[in-house]
Short mmCIF file of C-alpha atoms in Angstrom, two decimals:
data_model
loop_
_atom_site.label_atom_id
_atom_site.label_comp_id
_atom_site.label_asym_id
_atom_site.label_seq_id
_atom_site.Cartn_x
_atom_site.Cartn_y
_atom_site.Cartn_z
CA MET D 1 127.84 29.28 75.13
CA ALA D 2 129.32 32.79 74.86
CA GLN D 3 132.94 33.02 73.89
CA LYS D 4 135.21 34.61 76.48
CA LYS D 5 136.87 37.91 75.49
CA SER D 6 140.59 38.22 75.59
CA ILE D 7 142.38 40.73 77.75
CA ASP D 8 143.30 42.82 74.70
CA GLU D 9 139.66 43.10 73.60
CA ILE D 10 138.54 44.15 77.07
CA TRP D 11 141.29 46.75 77.23
CA ARG D 12 140.31 48.23 73.83
CA GLU D 13 136.66 48.53 74.93
CA LEU D 14 137.63 50.36 78.09
CA ASN D 15 139.81 52.84 76.19
CA ALA D 16 137.26 53.48 73.48
CA LYS D 17 135.48 56.97 73.48
CA PRO D 18 131.95 56.84 74.83
CA ALA D 19 129.12 57.33 72.38
CA PRO D 20 127.18 60.62 72.50
CA ARG D 21 124.47 60.52 75.13
CA LYS D 22 121.02 60.53 73.63
CA SER D 23 118.29 62.76 74.99
CA SER D 24 115.97 61.03 77.40
CA VAL D 25 113.04 62.88 75.80
CA PRO D 26 111.65 60.88 72.88
CA ALA D 27 111.49 62.53 69.52
CA GLY D 28 108.30 64.43 68.80
CA ILE D 29 107.67 65.30 72.46
CA PRO D 30 108.22 68.98 73.36
CA SER D 31 110.57 69.84 76.18
CA ILE D 32 109.17 70.44 79.62
CA PRO D 33 108.56 74.16 80.37
CA GLY D 34 110.97 75.62 82.88
CA THR D 35 113.86 73.33 81.93
CA THR D 36 116.90 74.53 80.07
CA SER D 37 119.66 72.61 78.40
CA ALA D 38 123.29 73.29 79.22
CA GLY D 39 123.87 74.99 75.88
CA ALA D 40 120.82 77.18 76.23
CA ALA D 41 121.85 78.11 79.75
CA HIS D 42 125.26 79.08 78.44
CA LYS D 43 123.66 81.36 75.87
CA LEU D 44 121.29 82.91 78.41
CA SER D 45 124.13 83.65 80.80
CA GLY D 46 125.68 85.87 78.18
CA ALA D 47 128.92 83.92 77.97
CA GLY D 48 131.01 85.02 75.03
CA SER D 49 129.06 88.28 74.70
CA SER D 50 130.95 91.56 74.62
CA LYS D 51 128.20 93.31 76.60
CA PRO D 52 129.10 93.43 80.34
CA ALA D 53 126.67 92.08 82.90
CA PRO D 54 124.61 94.77 84.62
CA ASN D 55 125.51 95.98 88.13
CA LEU D 56 122.58 94.72 90.17
CA ASN D 57 123.21 97.15 93.02
CA GLN D 58 123.15 100.08 90.64
CA VAL D 59 119.96 98.82 88.95
CA VAL D 60 118.19 98.48 92.31
CA SER D 61 119.35 101.91 93.42
CA GLU D 62 118.15 103.52 90.20
CA GLU D 63 114.76 101.84 90.44
CA MET D 64 114.31 102.83 94.11
CA ALA D 65 115.36 106.42 93.45
CA SER D 66 113.12 106.86 90.42
CA ASP D 67 109.91 107.88 92.19
CA PRO D 68 108.31 110.15 89.54
CA MET D 69 106.53 112.30 92.11
CA SER D 70 109.67 112.86 94.19
CA GLU D 71 111.65 113.65 91.06
CA SER D 72 109.13 116.26 89.94
CA VAL D 73 109.14 117.86 93.39
CA ARG D 74 112.95 117.77 93.49
CA LYS D 75 113.13 119.73 90.24
CA THR D 76 110.71 122.42 91.46
CA ALA D 77 112.26 125.83 90.72
CA VAL D 78 111.44 128.44 93.38
CA SER D 79 113.22 131.70 94.08
CA TYR D 80 113.10 134.05 97.05
CA ASP D 81 114.32 137.63 97.00
CA PRO D 82 117.33 137.84 99.36
CA ALA D 83 116.58 141.50 100.02
CA LYS D 84 113.39 140.50 101.86
CA ALA D 85 115.55 138.65 104.38
CA GLY D 86 118.15 141.42 104.60
CA LEU D 87 120.81 139.55 102.61
CA SER D 88 122.64 140.32 99.41
CA ALA D 89 122.45 138.10 96.36
CA GLU D 90 126.24 137.68 96.47
CA ASP D 91 126.17 136.27 100.01
CA VAL D 92 123.45 133.77 99.10
CA ALA D 93 125.27 132.73 95.92
CA ALA D 94 128.52 132.20 97.83
CA TYR D 95 126.83 130.07 100.48
CA MET D 96 124.94 128.05 97.88
CA ALA D 97 128.15 127.45 95.94
CA ALA D 98 129.72 125.93 99.08
CA ILE D 99 126.95 123.34 99.42
CA GLN D 100 125.98 122.85 95.76
CA ARG D 101 127.88 119.57 95.40
CA LEU D 102 126.02 118.08 98.35
CA VAL D 103 122.70 119.26 96.93
CA ASN D 104 123.52 117.59 93.61
CA CYS D 105 124.39 114.34 95.38
CA LEU D 106 120.90 114.19 96.92
CA ALA D 107 119.68 112.96 93.53
CA ASP D 108 122.50 110.45 92.99
CA PRO D 109 121.39 106.90 92.04
CA ASP D 110 123.61 105.38 94.72
CA ARG D 111 121.91 105.02 98.10
CA GLY D 112 125.10 105.48 100.09
CA THR D 113 125.98 108.69 98.26
CA ARG D 114 122.55 110.17 98.97
CA ARG D 115 122.71 109.16 102.63
CA GLN D 116 126.13 110.70 103.15
CA ALA D 117 125.22 113.88 101.27
CA ALA D 118 122.09 114.35 103.37
CA SER D 119 124.02 113.97 106.63
CA ASN D 120 126.78 116.36 105.51
CA LEU D 121 124.24 118.94 104.34
CA GLN D 122 122.48 118.81 107.70
CA THR D 123 125.78 119.30 109.51
CA LYS D 124 126.69 122.34 107.44
CA LEU D 125 123.30 124.05 107.69
CA VAL D 126 122.64 123.39 111.38
CA HIS D 127 126.11 123.41 112.91
CA GLY D 128 128.53 124.66 110.26
CA ASP D 129 132.11 123.48 109.71
CA ALA D 130 135.47 124.74 108.56
CA SER D 131 134.28 125.37 105.00
CA VAL D 132 130.92 127.03 105.63
CA PRO D 133 129.32 128.67 108.70
CA ARG D 134 126.02 127.67 110.21
CA ALA D 135 123.08 129.04 108.23
CA SER D 136 121.46 132.02 109.94
CA PRO D 137 117.66 132.32 110.12
CA GLN D 138 117.83 134.83 107.27
CA MET D 139 119.92 132.46 105.16
CA LEU D 140 117.55 129.58 105.92
CA GLN D 141 114.66 131.78 104.84
CA VAL D 142 116.23 132.42 101.44
CA LEU D 143 117.57 128.90 100.84
CA VAL D 144 114.60 126.82 102.04
CA CYS D 145 112.13 129.04 100.19
CA GLY D 146 114.45 129.04 97.19
CA PRO D 147 117.00 126.59 95.78
CA LEU D 148 116.77 124.05 98.63
CA LEU D 149 112.97 123.81 98.68
CA GLY D 150 112.65 121.25 95.87
CA PRO D 151 115.53 118.99 96.98
CA LEU D 152 114.45 118.93 100.64
CA VAL D 153 110.75 118.32 100.01
CA GLY D 154 111.58 115.76 97.33
CA MET D 155 113.82 113.95 99.81
CA LEU D 156 110.73 113.25 101.96
CA GLY D 157 109.96 110.51 99.44
CA ASP D 158 113.47 109.05 99.27
CA THR D 159 113.73 105.28 99.65
CA VAL D 160 116.59 105.68 102.15
CA GLU D 161 115.10 106.16 105.61
CA LYS D 162 118.03 108.27 106.81
CA CYS D 163 117.47 110.71 103.95
CA ARG D 164 113.82 111.10 104.90
CA ILE D 165 114.77 111.67 108.54
CA VAL D 166 117.24 114.38 107.57
CA ALA D 167 114.66 116.05 105.30
CA VAL D 168 112.08 116.19 108.10
CA GLU D 169 114.59 117.49 110.64
CA LEU D 170 116.01 120.14 108.30
CA LEU D 171 112.57 121.39 107.28
CA THR D 172 111.40 121.54 110.90
CA HIS D 173 114.62 123.34 111.89
CA ALA D 174 114.13 125.89 109.11
CA VAL D 175 110.38 126.44 109.56
CA SER D 176 110.80 127.10 113.28
CA ARG D 177 113.30 129.87 112.48
CA MET D 178 111.77 131.41 109.37
CA THR D 179 109.49 134.42 109.39
CA ASP D 180 107.74 133.85 106.06
CA ILE D 181 106.53 130.32 105.24
CA ALA D 182 104.02 131.31 102.55
CA PRO D 183 106.35 130.30 99.64
CA LEU D 184 106.93 126.93 101.32
CA LEU D 185 103.33 125.74 101.65
CA PRO D 186 102.37 125.17 97.97
CA VAL D 187 105.23 122.67 97.61
CA LEU D 188 105.30 121.20 101.13
CA MET D 189 101.61 120.52 101.81
CA PRO D 190 100.93 118.22 98.81
CA GLU D 191 103.97 116.11 99.73
CA LEU D 192 102.89 115.90 103.38
CA LEU D 193 99.49 114.62 102.29
CA ARG D 194 101.11 112.15 99.91
CA ARG D 195 103.28 110.74 102.68
CA MET D 196 100.72 110.75 105.47
CA GLY D 197 97.35 111.96 104.28
CA ASN D 198 95.80 108.97 102.55
CA LEU D 199 94.98 105.40 103.51
CA PRO D 200 97.02 103.31 103.54
CA VAL D 201 99.68 105.68 104.89
CA VAL D 202 102.74 105.68 102.65
CA GLU D 203 105.31 106.48 105.33
CA GLN D 204 106.13 103.25 107.18
CA ALA D 205 108.65 104.52 109.76
CA GLU D 206 106.88 105.73 112.90
CA GLU D 207 109.85 107.95 113.79
CA ILE D 208 109.39 109.82 110.52
CA ARG D 209 105.60 110.01 110.96
CA LEU D 210 106.20 111.61 114.35
CA GLY D 211 108.67 113.99 112.72
CA LEU D 212 106.12 114.93 110.06
CA THR D 213 103.62 115.74 112.81
CA HIS D 214 106.22 117.95 114.51
CA LEU D 215 106.82 119.65 111.17
CA VAL D 216 103.10 120.42 110.85
CA ALA D 217 103.14 121.76 114.42
CA ALA D 218 105.98 124.11 113.47
CA VAL D 219 104.05 125.27 110.39
CA LEU D 220 100.91 125.96 112.43
CA GLN D 221 102.84 128.25 114.77
CA HIS D 222 103.02 130.83 111.99
CA LYS D 223 99.64 132.38 112.65
CA GLU D 224 100.75 135.51 110.79
CA CYS D 225 101.03 133.57 107.52
CA PRO D 226 98.32 134.97 105.20
CA THR D 227 97.81 131.67 103.36
CA LEU D 228 97.68 129.38 106.41
CA SER D 229 93.87 129.32 106.48
CA ALA D 230 93.74 128.25 102.84
CA TYR D 231 95.16 124.87 103.87
CA ALA D 232 92.66 124.21 106.67
CA SER D 233 91.23 121.20 104.85
CA ASP D 234 94.70 119.75 104.23
CA PHE D 235 95.65 120.19 107.88
CA CYS D 236 92.47 118.42 109.00
CA THR D 237 93.14 115.52 106.62
CA PHE D 238 96.72 115.13 107.83
CA LEU D 239 95.73 115.31 111.50
CA CYS D 240 93.03 112.67 111.00
CA ARG D 241 95.73 110.23 109.88
CA ALA D 242 97.96 111.25 112.78
CA LEU D 243 95.16 110.75 115.31
CA GLU D 244 94.48 107.31 113.84
CA ASP D 245 98.14 106.33 114.14
CA GLY D 246 98.98 103.48 116.47
CA TYR D 247 101.94 105.31 118.04
CA HIS D 248 100.78 107.22 121.12
CA GLU D 249 103.41 109.97 120.77
CA ILE D 250 102.02 110.81 117.32
CA LYS D 251 98.52 111.02 118.79
CA LYS D 252 99.65 113.43 121.50
CA SER D 253 101.51 115.60 119.02
CA ALA D 254 98.45 115.64 116.74
CA CYS D 255 96.25 116.79 119.63
CA GLY D 256 98.61 119.70 120.18
CA CYS D 257 98.32 120.53 116.48
CA VAL D 258 94.52 120.52 116.79
CA SER D 259 94.75 123.08 119.61
CA THR D 260 97.04 125.33 117.57
CA LEU D 261 94.91 124.94 114.46
CA ALA D 262 91.81 126.00 116.36
CA GLN D 263 93.56 129.13 117.62
CA HIS D 264 95.18 130.24 114.36
CA VAL D 265 92.47 129.50 111.77
CA PRO D 266 89.16 131.42 111.70
CA PRO D 267 86.52 129.30 113.50
CA ALA D 268 83.91 129.63 110.77
CA LEU D 269 86.37 128.38 108.15
CA LEU D 270 87.69 125.54 110.31
CA ALA D 271 84.16 124.40 111.14
CA GLN D 272 83.60 123.63 107.46
CA HIS D 273 86.36 120.98 107.53
CA SER D 274 86.46 119.74 111.14
CA SER D 275 83.61 117.22 111.10
CA LYS D 276 85.84 114.22 110.37
CA LEU D 277 88.59 115.62 112.58
CA LEU D 278 86.20 115.89 115.52
CA ALA D 279 85.00 112.30 115.12
CA VAL D 280 88.55 110.91 114.98
CA LEU D 281 89.63 113.08 117.90
CA VAL D 282 86.96 111.92 120.37
CA ALA D 283 87.51 108.30 119.32
CA ASN D 284 90.83 108.52 121.19
CA PHE D 285 89.01 108.92 124.51
CA GLY D 286 89.22 105.14 124.66
CA HIS D 287 93.02 105.06 124.47
CA ALA D 288 94.82 103.16 127.21
CA HIS D 289 97.29 105.99 128.00
CA SER D 290 95.89 108.69 130.28
CA ARG D 291 98.27 111.27 128.76
CA VAL D 292 96.71 110.64 125.36
CA ARG D 293 93.20 111.08 126.79
CA LEU D 294 94.33 114.28 128.53
CA ALA D 295 95.75 115.61 125.24
CA VAL D 296 92.45 114.78 123.53
CA VAL D 297 90.53 116.79 126.14
CA GLU D 298 92.81 119.77 125.57
CA GLY D 299 92.47 119.60 121.80
CA LEU D 300 88.69 119.23 122.01
CA ASP D 301 88.52 122.10 124.49
CA HIS D 302 90.10 124.51 122.00
CA LEU D 303 87.86 123.38 119.16
CA VAL D 304 84.64 123.79 121.13
CA GLU D 305 85.67 126.95 122.97
CA ARG D 306 86.52 128.61 119.65
CA ASP D 307 83.24 127.32 118.15
CA ALA D 308 85.25 125.64 115.38
CA VAL D 309 82.94 122.61 115.18
CA PRO D 310 80.01 122.06 112.82
CA ALA D 311 76.52 122.94 113.97
CA GLY D 312 74.91 120.22 116.07
CA SER D 313 78.23 118.58 116.96
CA ILE D 314 77.94 119.40 120.67
CA GLU D 315 74.74 117.40 121.05
CA GLN D 316 75.51 114.63 118.56
CA VAL D 317 79.26 114.04 119.00
CA VAL D 318 80.86 115.92 121.89
CA ALA D 319 78.43 115.29 124.75
CA PRO D 320 78.07 111.53 124.12
CA ALA D 321 81.87 111.18 123.86
CA VAL D 322 82.58 113.18 127.03
CA ARG D 323 80.00 111.36 129.17
CA PRO D 324 82.17 108.24 129.81
CA ILE D 325 85.34 110.25 130.25
CA ALA D 326 83.73 112.22 133.10
CA TYR D 327 84.24 109.02 135.12
CA ASP D 328 87.81 108.47 133.90
CA ARG D 329 90.09 106.60 136.28
CA ALA D 330 92.79 109.31 136.00
CA PRO D 331 92.08 112.35 138.23
CA ALA D 332 93.98 114.69 135.87
CA VAL D 333 91.71 113.69 132.96
CA ARG D 334 88.55 114.18 135.01
CA GLU D 335 89.73 117.59 136.20
CA ALA D 336 90.50 118.68 132.64
CA VAL D 337 87.06 117.50 131.49
CA PHE D 338 85.19 119.48 134.15
CA LEU D 339 87.24 122.62 133.54
CA ALA D 340 86.52 122.32 129.82
CA LEU D 341 82.81 121.81 130.47
CA GLY D 342 82.79 124.95 132.57
CA ARG D 343 84.35 126.97 129.77
CA TRP D 344 81.90 125.55 127.24
CA MET D 345 79.07 126.56 129.54
CA GLY D 346 80.46 130.09 129.60
CA ALA D 347 82.70 130.28 132.65
CA SER D 348 85.17 133.15 132.50
CA PRO D 349 88.88 132.61 133.20
CA ALA D 350 88.39 134.20 136.64
CA GLY D 351 85.83 131.50 137.48
CA LEU D 352 82.68 133.62 136.92
CA GLY D 353 79.76 131.73 135.46
CA HIS D 354 77.61 133.04 132.65
CA CYS D 355 74.57 131.63 134.44
CA GLY D 356 74.47 133.41 137.79
CA ALA D 357 77.19 133.03 140.40
CA ALA D 358 77.35 129.27 140.54
CA ASN D 359 80.96 129.10 139.33
CA GLY D 360 82.53 132.09 141.06
CA ALA D 361 82.38 134.65 143.81
CA PRO D 362 78.85 136.04 144.23
CA GLY D 363 80.08 139.55 144.86
CA ALA D 364 82.06 139.66 141.66
CA SER D 365 79.11 138.40 139.67
CA LEU D 366 76.70 140.91 141.16
CA SER D 367 79.08 143.79 140.53
CA ALA D 368 79.12 143.10 136.81
CA PRO D 369 77.00 145.35 134.58
CA GLN D 370 73.48 144.06 134.09
CA GLU D 371 73.65 144.08 130.31
CA GLN D 372 76.92 142.12 130.29
CA HIS D 373 75.42 139.61 132.69
CA GLN D 374 72.43 139.23 130.39
CA VAL D 375 74.65 138.45 127.39
CA ARG D 376 76.46 135.80 129.41
CA ALA D 377 73.21 134.23 130.52
CA ASP D 378 71.99 134.03 126.95
CA GLY D 379 75.25 132.41 125.88
CA CYS D 380 74.77 129.62 128.40
CA GLY D 381 71.51 128.39 126.90
CA PRO D 382 72.14 126.49 123.64
CA HIS D 383 74.06 123.51 125.04
CA ALA D 384 73.14 123.67 128.73
CA ALA D 385 70.71 120.75 128.54
CA HIS D 386 73.51 118.49 127.23
CA LEU D 387 76.51 119.80 129.16
CA LEU D 388 75.12 120.73 132.57
CA PRO D 389 74.41 117.11 133.66
CA LEU D 390 78.00 116.24 132.82
CA LEU D 391 79.30 119.24 134.74
CA LEU D 392 77.27 118.25 137.79
CA VAL D 393 79.11 114.92 137.86
CA GLY D 394 82.12 116.89 138.97
CA GLY D 395 80.31 117.79 142.18
CA THR D 396 80.26 114.10 143.13
CA ASP D 397 83.94 113.56 142.32
CA PRO D 398 85.98 112.67 145.43
CA PRO D 399 88.49 115.33 146.50
#
């Protein structure tokens, strides 16, 4: 029979220090991966170390702003002679000095600093403020083709969406007011293709993709640019991605770019690169929006009318694609199709047909010189067998 303990013995046992707790893992068995003892965790946390813990926000900002391609573009050194724009070097230097701090902040590791600098720079260049006036077209010419070219184009790849929006808007604003865009294209076009020329498309914001398409539209307006035709292949590649975009406004803008491209680039040169563009363009005849289908008809009309399509495309691509759209449910689309078919068959703007007087006033056709009439008749032949049946559908269309 166990002897009962006295009160003093029980009290001493309660006040005694507990023995060290033994590890539950038997000796000779390695610790389980992924588990850490309290002491090891203390060491890993850096407690007692003189080295301060890193600023996680700064680390993330630095990593997101360290796109090697954007950094190389940002550091591109380009100069433009102010005298070509009618400005003095002193005026350009004074204006640049007023905005230099903002330009430097565009490369700051902090996202908020870059965002604020981009907004302030846009305000100064477009609207002006108390410290600096609005940039004139001549000043934009010198700055955007000079010291601002690298920072603005590099900002197209910024991780902050607001910075990319500002870059697109500033470049579009400048290009639409400049007279010489030739120095801009060697730096701008590769970045446009990097953002929206390959699959998968890098630019995720549809607002910015639409802005990039508007920027290309502004570039294509400069038909006087001597180097515009050299980028015909790049323009076709970019517009293929825009026409494949799911946003209908981007598709419509791209169709307008196709029309301008066909008018401002030599047809023979454009035909060498437009095969893929033509296929992607006519694929949009199946779009649900009638305005998109109408824009496709207009873009296709300019390509075919200017003969900027590869040989054999009328029979193999255009005619099969137009056949269903001749019965489109939207009257405006059907009307545009039949007018385009008439032009492709050789109808003159006044409504005179190249093949007799079927499309215009008989008197006007008969009064034309015989040799001119003969040239028109010959021009009607190559595609008549494929286009005339589609044109005749228009005769059955209800008024």
